[in-house]
XYZ file of C-alpha atoms in Angstrom:
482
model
C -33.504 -181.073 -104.904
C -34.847 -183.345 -101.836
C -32.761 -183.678 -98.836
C -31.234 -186.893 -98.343
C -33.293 -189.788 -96.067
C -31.663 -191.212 -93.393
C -29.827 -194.146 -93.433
C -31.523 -196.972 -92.314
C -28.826 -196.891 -89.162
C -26.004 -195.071 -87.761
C -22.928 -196.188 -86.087
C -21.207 -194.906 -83.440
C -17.374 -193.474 -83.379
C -14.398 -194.802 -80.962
C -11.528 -194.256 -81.543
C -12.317 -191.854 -84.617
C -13.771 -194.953 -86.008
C -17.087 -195.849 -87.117
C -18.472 -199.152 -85.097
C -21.875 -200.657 -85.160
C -21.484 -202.909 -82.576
C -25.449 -203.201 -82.481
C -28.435 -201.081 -83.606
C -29.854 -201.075 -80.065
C -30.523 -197.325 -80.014
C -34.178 -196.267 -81.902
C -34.475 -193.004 -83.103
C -37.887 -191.405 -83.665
C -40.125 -189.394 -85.881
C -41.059 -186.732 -82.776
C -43.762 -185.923 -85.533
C -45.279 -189.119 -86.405
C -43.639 -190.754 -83.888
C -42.579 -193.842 -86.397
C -39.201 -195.440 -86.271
C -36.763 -193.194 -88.243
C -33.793 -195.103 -87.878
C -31.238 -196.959 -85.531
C -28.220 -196.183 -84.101
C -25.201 -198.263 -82.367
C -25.668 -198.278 -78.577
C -22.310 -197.807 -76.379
C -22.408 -200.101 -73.086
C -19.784 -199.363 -70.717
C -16.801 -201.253 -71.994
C -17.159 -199.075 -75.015
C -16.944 -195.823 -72.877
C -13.971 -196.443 -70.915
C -12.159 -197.635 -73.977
C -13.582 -194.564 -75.596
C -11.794 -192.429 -72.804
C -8.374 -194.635 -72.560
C -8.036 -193.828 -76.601
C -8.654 -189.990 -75.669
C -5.542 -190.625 -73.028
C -3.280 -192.047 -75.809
C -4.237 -189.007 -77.743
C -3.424 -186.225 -75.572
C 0.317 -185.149 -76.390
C -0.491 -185.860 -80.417
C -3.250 -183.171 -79.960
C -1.268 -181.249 -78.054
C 1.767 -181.499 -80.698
C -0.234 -180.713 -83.349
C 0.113 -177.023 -85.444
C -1.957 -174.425 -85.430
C -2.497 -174.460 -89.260
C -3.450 -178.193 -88.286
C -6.000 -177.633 -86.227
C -7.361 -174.771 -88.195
C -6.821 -176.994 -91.448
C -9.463 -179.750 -89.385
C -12.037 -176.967 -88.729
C -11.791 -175.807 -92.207
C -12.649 -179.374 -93.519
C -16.061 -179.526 -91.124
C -16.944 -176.161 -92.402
C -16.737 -177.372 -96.262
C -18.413 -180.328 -95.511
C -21.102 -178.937 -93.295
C -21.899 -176.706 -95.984
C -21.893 -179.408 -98.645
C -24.435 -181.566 -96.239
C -26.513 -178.869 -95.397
C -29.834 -179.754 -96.538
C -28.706 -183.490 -95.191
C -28.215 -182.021 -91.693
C -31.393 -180.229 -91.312
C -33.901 -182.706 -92.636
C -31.692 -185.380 -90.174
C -32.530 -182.569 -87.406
C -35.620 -182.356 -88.376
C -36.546 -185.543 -88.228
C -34.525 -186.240 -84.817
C -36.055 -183.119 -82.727
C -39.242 -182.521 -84.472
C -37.360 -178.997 -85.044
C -39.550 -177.050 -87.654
C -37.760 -177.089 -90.922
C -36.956 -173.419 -91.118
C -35.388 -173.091 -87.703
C -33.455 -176.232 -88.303
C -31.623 -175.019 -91.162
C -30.542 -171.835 -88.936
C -29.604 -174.598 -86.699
C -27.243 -175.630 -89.637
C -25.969 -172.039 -90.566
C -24.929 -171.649 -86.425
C -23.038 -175.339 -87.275
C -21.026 -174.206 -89.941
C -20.301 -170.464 -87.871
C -19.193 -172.038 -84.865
C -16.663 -174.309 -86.522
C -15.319 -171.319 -88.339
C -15.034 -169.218 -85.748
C -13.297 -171.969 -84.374
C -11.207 -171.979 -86.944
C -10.160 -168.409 -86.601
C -9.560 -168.611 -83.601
C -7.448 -172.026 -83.459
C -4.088 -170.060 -85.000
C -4.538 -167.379 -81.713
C -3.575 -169.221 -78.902
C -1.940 -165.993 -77.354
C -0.379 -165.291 -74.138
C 1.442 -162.527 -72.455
C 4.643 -161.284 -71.306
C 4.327 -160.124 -67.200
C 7.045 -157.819 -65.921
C 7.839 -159.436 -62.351
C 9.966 -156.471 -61.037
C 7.338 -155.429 -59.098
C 9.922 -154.822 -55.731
C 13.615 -154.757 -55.739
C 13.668 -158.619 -54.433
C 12.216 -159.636 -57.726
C 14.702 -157.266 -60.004
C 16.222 -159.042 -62.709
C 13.104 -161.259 -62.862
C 10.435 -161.699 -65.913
C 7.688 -163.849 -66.441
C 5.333 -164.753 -69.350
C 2.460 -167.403 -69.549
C 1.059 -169.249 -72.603
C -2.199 -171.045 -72.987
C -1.946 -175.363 -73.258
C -4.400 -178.110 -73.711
C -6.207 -179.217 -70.806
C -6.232 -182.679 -71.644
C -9.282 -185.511 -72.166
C -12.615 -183.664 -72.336
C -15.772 -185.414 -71.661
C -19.031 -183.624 -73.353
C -22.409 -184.464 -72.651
C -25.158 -182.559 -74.951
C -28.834 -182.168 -74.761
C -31.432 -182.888 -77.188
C -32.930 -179.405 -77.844
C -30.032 -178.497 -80.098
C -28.205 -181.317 -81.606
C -25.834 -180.113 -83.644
C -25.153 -176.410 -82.043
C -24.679 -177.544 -78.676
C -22.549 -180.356 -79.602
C -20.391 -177.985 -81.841
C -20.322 -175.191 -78.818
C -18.429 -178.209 -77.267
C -16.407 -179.695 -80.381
C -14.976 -177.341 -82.263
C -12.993 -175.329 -79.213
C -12.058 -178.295 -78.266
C -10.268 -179.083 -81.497
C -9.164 -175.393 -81.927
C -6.702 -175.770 -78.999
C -5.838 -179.514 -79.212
C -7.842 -181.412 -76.596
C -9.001 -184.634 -77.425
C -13.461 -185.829 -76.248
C -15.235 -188.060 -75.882
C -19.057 -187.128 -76.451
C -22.003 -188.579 -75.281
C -25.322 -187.175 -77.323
C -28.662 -186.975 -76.175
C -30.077 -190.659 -76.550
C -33.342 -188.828 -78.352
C -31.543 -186.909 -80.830
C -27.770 -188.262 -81.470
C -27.482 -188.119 -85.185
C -26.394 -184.382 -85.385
C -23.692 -185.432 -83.306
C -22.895 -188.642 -85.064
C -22.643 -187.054 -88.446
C -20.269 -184.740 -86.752
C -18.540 -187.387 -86.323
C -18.542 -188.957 -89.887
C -16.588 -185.617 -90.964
C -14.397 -186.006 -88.229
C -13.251 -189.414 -89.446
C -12.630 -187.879 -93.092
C -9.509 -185.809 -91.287
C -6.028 -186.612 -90.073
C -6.821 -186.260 -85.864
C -4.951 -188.537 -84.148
C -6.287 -191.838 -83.527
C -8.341 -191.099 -80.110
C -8.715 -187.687 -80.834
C -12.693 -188.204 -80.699
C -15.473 -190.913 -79.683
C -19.192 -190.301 -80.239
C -20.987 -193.098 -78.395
C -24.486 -192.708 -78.188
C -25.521 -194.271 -74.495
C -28.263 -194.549 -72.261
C -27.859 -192.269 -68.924
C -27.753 -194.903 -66.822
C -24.703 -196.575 -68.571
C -23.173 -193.203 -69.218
C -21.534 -192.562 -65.607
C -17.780 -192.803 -66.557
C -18.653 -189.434 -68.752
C -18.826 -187.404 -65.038
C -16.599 -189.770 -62.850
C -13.934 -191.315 -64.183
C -10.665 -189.946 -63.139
C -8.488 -189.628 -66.425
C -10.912 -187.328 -67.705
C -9.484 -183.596 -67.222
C -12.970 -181.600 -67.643
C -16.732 -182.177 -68.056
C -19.092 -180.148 -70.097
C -22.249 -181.118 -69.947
C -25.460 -179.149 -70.767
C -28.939 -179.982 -69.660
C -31.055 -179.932 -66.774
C -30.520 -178.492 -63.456
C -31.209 -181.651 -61.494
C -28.865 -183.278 -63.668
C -26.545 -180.644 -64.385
C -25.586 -179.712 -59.968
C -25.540 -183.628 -59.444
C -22.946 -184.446 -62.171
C -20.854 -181.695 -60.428
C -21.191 -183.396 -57.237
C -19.896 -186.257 -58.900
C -17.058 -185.317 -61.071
C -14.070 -185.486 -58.502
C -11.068 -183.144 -59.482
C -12.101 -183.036 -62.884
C -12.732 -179.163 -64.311
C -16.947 -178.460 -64.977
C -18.690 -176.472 -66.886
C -22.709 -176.348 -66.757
C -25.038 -174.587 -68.904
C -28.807 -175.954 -67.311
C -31.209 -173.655 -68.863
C -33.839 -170.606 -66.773
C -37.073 -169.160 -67.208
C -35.796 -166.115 -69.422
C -37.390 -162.701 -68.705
C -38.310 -159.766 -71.370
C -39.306 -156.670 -69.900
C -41.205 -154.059 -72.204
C -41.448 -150.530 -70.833
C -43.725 -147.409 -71.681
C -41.282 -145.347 -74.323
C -42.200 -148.090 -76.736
C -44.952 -147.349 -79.009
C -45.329 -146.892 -83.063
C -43.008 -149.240 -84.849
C -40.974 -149.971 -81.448
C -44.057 -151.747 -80.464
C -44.586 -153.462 -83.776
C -41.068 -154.928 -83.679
C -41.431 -155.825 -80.145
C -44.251 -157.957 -80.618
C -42.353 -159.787 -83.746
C -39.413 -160.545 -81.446
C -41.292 -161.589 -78.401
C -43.500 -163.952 -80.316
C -40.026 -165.401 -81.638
C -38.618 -165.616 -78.543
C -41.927 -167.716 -77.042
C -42.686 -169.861 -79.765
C -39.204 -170.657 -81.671
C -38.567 -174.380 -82.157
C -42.081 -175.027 -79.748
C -39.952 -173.235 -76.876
C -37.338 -175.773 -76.412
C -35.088 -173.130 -75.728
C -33.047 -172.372 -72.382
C -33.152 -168.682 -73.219
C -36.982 -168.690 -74.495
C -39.621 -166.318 -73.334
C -40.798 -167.410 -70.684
C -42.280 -164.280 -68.737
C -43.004 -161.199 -69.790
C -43.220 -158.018 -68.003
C -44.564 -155.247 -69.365
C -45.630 -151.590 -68.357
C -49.198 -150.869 -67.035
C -49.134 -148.190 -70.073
C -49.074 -150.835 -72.411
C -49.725 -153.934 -71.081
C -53.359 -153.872 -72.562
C -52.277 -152.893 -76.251
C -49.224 -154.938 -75.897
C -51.113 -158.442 -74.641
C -53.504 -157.935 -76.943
C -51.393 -158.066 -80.103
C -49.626 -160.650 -78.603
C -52.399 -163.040 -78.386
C -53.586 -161.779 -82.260
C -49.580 -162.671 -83.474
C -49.869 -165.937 -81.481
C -53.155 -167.396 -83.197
C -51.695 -166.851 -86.316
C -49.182 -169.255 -85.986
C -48.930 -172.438 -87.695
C -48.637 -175.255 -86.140
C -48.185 -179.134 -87.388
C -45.424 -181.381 -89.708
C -42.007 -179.960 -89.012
C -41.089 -181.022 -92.619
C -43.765 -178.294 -93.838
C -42.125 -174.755 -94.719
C -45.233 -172.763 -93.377
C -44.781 -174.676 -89.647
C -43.968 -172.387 -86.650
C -44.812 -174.748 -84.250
C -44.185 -178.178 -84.295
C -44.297 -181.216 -81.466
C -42.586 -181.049 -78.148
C -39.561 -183.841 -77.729
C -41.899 -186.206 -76.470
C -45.608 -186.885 -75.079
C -44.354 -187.421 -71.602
C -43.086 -183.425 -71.513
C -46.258 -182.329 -73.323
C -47.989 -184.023 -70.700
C -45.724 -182.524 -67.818
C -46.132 -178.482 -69.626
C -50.184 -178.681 -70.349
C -50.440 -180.068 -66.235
C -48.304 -176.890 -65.113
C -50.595 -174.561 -67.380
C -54.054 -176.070 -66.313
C -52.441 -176.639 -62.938
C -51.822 -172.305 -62.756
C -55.092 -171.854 -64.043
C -57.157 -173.670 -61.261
C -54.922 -171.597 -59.372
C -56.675 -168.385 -60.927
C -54.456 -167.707 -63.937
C -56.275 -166.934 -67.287
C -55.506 -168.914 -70.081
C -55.225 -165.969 -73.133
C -54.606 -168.406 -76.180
C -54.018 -171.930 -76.651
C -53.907 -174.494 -73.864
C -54.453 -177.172 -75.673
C -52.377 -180.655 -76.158
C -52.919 -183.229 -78.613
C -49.976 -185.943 -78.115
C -46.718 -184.396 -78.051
C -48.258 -181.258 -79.738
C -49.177 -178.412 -77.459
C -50.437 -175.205 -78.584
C -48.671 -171.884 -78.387
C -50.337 -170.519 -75.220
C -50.001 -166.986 -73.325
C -51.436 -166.990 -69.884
C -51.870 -163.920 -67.315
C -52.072 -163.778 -63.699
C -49.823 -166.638 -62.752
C -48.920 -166.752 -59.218
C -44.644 -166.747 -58.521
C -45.139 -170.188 -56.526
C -46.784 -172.382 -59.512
C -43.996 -174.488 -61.510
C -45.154 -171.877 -64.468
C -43.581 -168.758 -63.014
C -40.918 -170.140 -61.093
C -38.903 -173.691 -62.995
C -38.275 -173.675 -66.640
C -41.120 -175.080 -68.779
C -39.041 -175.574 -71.731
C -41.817 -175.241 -74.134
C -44.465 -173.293 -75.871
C -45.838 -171.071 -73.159
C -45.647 -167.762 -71.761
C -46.820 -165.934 -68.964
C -47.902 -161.877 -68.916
C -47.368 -159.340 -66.003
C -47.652 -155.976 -65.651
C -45.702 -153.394 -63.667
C -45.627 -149.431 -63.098
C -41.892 -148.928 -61.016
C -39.097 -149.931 -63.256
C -37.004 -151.142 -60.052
C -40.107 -153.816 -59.024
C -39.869 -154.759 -62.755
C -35.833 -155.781 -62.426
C -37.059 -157.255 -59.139
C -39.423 -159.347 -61.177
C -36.926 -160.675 -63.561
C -34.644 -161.023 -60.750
C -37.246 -162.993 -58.568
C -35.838 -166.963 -60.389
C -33.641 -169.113 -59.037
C -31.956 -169.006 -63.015
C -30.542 -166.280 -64.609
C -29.654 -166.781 -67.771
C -30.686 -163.960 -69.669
C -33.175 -161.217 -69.921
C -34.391 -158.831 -73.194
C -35.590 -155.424 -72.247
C -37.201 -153.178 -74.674
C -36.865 -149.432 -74.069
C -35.592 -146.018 -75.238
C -33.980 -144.653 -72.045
C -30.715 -145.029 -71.892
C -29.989 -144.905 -67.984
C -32.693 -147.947 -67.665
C -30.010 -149.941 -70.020
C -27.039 -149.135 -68.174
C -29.396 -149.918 -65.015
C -30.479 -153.164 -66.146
C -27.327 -154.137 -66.908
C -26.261 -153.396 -63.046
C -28.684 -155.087 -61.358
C -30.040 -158.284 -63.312
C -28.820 -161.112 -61.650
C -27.587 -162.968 -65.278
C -25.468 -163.801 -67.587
C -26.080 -161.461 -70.314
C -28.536 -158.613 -71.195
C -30.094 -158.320 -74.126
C -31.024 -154.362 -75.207
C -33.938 -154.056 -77.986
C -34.761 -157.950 -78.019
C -35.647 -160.794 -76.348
C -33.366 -163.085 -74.351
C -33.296 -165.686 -76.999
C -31.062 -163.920 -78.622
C -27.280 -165.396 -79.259
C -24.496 -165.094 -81.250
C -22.184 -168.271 -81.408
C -18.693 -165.926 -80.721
C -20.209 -164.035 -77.522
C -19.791 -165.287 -74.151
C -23.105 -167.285 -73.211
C -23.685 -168.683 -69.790
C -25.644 -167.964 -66.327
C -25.622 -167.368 -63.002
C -27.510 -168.821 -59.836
C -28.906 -172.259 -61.081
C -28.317 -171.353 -64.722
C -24.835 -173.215 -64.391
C -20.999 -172.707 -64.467
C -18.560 -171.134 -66.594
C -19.133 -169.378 -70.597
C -19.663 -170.853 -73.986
C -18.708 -169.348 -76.932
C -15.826 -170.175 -78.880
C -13.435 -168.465 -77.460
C -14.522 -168.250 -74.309
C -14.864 -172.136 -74.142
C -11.895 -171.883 -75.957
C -10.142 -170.396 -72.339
C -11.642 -173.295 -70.505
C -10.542 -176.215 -71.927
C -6.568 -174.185 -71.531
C -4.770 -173.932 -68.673
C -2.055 -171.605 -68.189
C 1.378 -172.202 -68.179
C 3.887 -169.965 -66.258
C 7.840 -169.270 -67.166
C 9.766 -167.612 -64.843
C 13.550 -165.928 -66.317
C 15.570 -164.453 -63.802
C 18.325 -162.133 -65.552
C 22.225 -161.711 -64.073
């Protein structure tokens, strides 16, 4: 059975109700790059009544049950799974995401919103024995977990609906009421979000979607009643909204130039797999990943064998109409970015990189490319191309290879593929990220584990629970006995 077409527009949500106060917003076909639909526009007015409704809302979020909250995040997971095919051709469409990797887009929906949902009814804290010293004898404490209030989320356009439910569905798990701003290229992940959202008993407030331009969007990071920002996105974007925010809590996730190292005890069907997973890692949704291949370092040993497969597994891949099943690689977000990627590769060649495969851009389409030999001071090596490009190294000492990885100003995360056990417990001491990834690439991520950087890779963990922890703040009792 076909999935459904989009509607011929979209509204947005205030309030936790749908308005279409205009149809200013156009949404595109990345692929053809035709009109796919409209969607309400939110001008400032809208925003800041947006956020006074998520005031009003605060103590009925924070009154409600546990079984309530998990009863909400139930509902989105039924419904999720009843739209599925609805949600992927919509993201699809939106992000010019390959169909295939869009419906695992859908699949990491409908998981985050139930883990969500587990997790809503274990708002635990802990009893703290305070008779530490005989002036605090007779005294106890304990500490539970509360709300922190209105949350303001901003969400990018790589992943519309997983990002925007990394930010959602903890906040509905412990009671704090959003408002949301999507990415203005790809909002209708979010918005249908939102349509479910309506279907439920929330409080009136509990949520507003509004779709907004960023220059119209500033009382998302500044305005005062607002209790924490999430926002995730560029770094130029990401530090300044910090700078910005006032008292308010922040947490960043802004992306890096992910690493994989591949040392010499792989061989056989080590190497075989390694290839598989590092062509993933590269080429998955055209690259538009924060945690994407980027560079890869591997062992003189190898390096030959290994680059040479690589390039072999990367001409193989299709590339073309999203919609199509057999696409691996399908357009960029826009033309302006494929413009801005093919002038970094072309720019590192004429710098004496070689150009292995691909290198070529047609429109927003840019072919999967490897390069070698790219210097560490052209854009290539050292910012985050955020597409479908990867660069080769080579290395003999294990320690210059963690140097490598380490040599970024992001640290996200970094794959290493080996068999030696002390070189995983050693990697895991000295790269400068957020997570380590043994036996695959950096890409990797599953929505319950703590995900976040270091260095210019942002502030603070996602993950359900871990997102969970900081939209909470803790709450202290004291007992003395007599």
């Amino acid at each position: 059975m076909a999935a459904p077409a989009l509607k011929a527009s979209y509204p947005l949500y205030l309030a936790n109700e749908a308005k279409s106060p205009n149809q200013d917003l156009v949404v595109t076909d990345k692929f053809t790059g035709e009109v796919a639909t409209r969607v309400a526009q939110a001008d400032a007015a809208t925003i800041s009544a947006g956020i006074a409704a998520c005031v009003e809302a605060t103590e009925p979020m924070a009154r409600m049950a546990a079984y309530e909250r998990q009863a909400v995040l139930a509902h989105c997971v039924t419904r999720f799974t009843e739209r599925y095919d609805e949600l992927a051709m919509a993201l699809c469409i939106e992000a010019g995401k390959p169909i295939r990797d869009s419906r695992g887009e859908v699949t990491r929906l409908i998981d985050t919103f139930r883990i969500a949902a587990e997790e809503s009814v274990r708002m635990v804290g802990e009893v703290q024995p305070l008779d530490i010293s005989p002036r605090a004898k007779g005294y106890q404490g304990m500490w539970k977990r509360v709300p922190i209030g209105p949350c303001s989320f901003v969400s990018p356009f790589n992943f519309p609906l997983n990002l925007a439910a990394h930010k959602i569905a903890p906040a509905l798990a412990v009671g704090c009421p959003f408002v949301m701003k999507p990415a203005s290229r790809t909002p209708l992940g979010a918005l249908i979000i939102g349509e479910v959202l309506a279907e439920t008993d929330l409080p009136k407030g509990a949520f507003s979607i509004l779709p907004a331009h960023r220059e119209g969007a500033d009382l998302f990071t500044t305005d005062d009643r607002l209790k924490l920002l999430s926002f995730t996105g560029s770094p130029d974007v990401g530090w300044d909204l910090k700078a910005r925010a006032g008292k308010k809590k922040v947490v960043l996730e802004l992306g890096g130039n992910a690493a994989v190292i591949v040392d010499e005890t792989i061989s056989g069907a080590d190497l075989d797999d390694a290839v598989e997973r590092i062509i993933f890692g590269a080429f998955y949704q055209s690259g538009q990943s924060c945690i994407g291949v980027q560079r890869i370092v591997i062992h003189a040993k190898i390096y030959d064998e290994l680059r040479d497969r690589l390039v072999a597994k990367t001409k193989t891949l299709i590339a073309g109409d999203p919609k199509d099943e057999k696409t691996f690689i399908g357009p960029m977000i826009d033309v302006k970015e494929a413009t801005r990627l093919d002038n970094w590769i072309q720019a590192a060649a004429a710098g004496g990189a070689r150009i292995l495969c691909g290198g070529k851009r047609e429109g927003a389409m840019l072919e999967a490319t490897l390069v070698e030999g790219v210097g560490r001071d052209a854009k290539l090596y050292a910012e985050e191309a955020f597409g479908p490009v990867a660069i080769l190294s080579r290395f003999e000492d294990f320690e210059a290879a963690l140097d490598e990885v380490n040599d970024s100003k992001f640290g996200l995360q970094a794959g290493l593929f080996t068999r030696d056990l002390f070189r995983m417990l050693t990697a895991w001491d000295k790269l400068d990220v957020g997570g380590v990834v043994i036996g695959d690439v950096p890409s990797y991520r599953v929505d319950n584990m703590p995900y976040g950087g270091v260095k210019d890779s942002g502030l603070g963990r996602e993950g359900v629970k871990f997102a969970m922890e900081d939209m909470t703040e803790i709450r202290n009792l004291v007992i003395r006995r007599r």
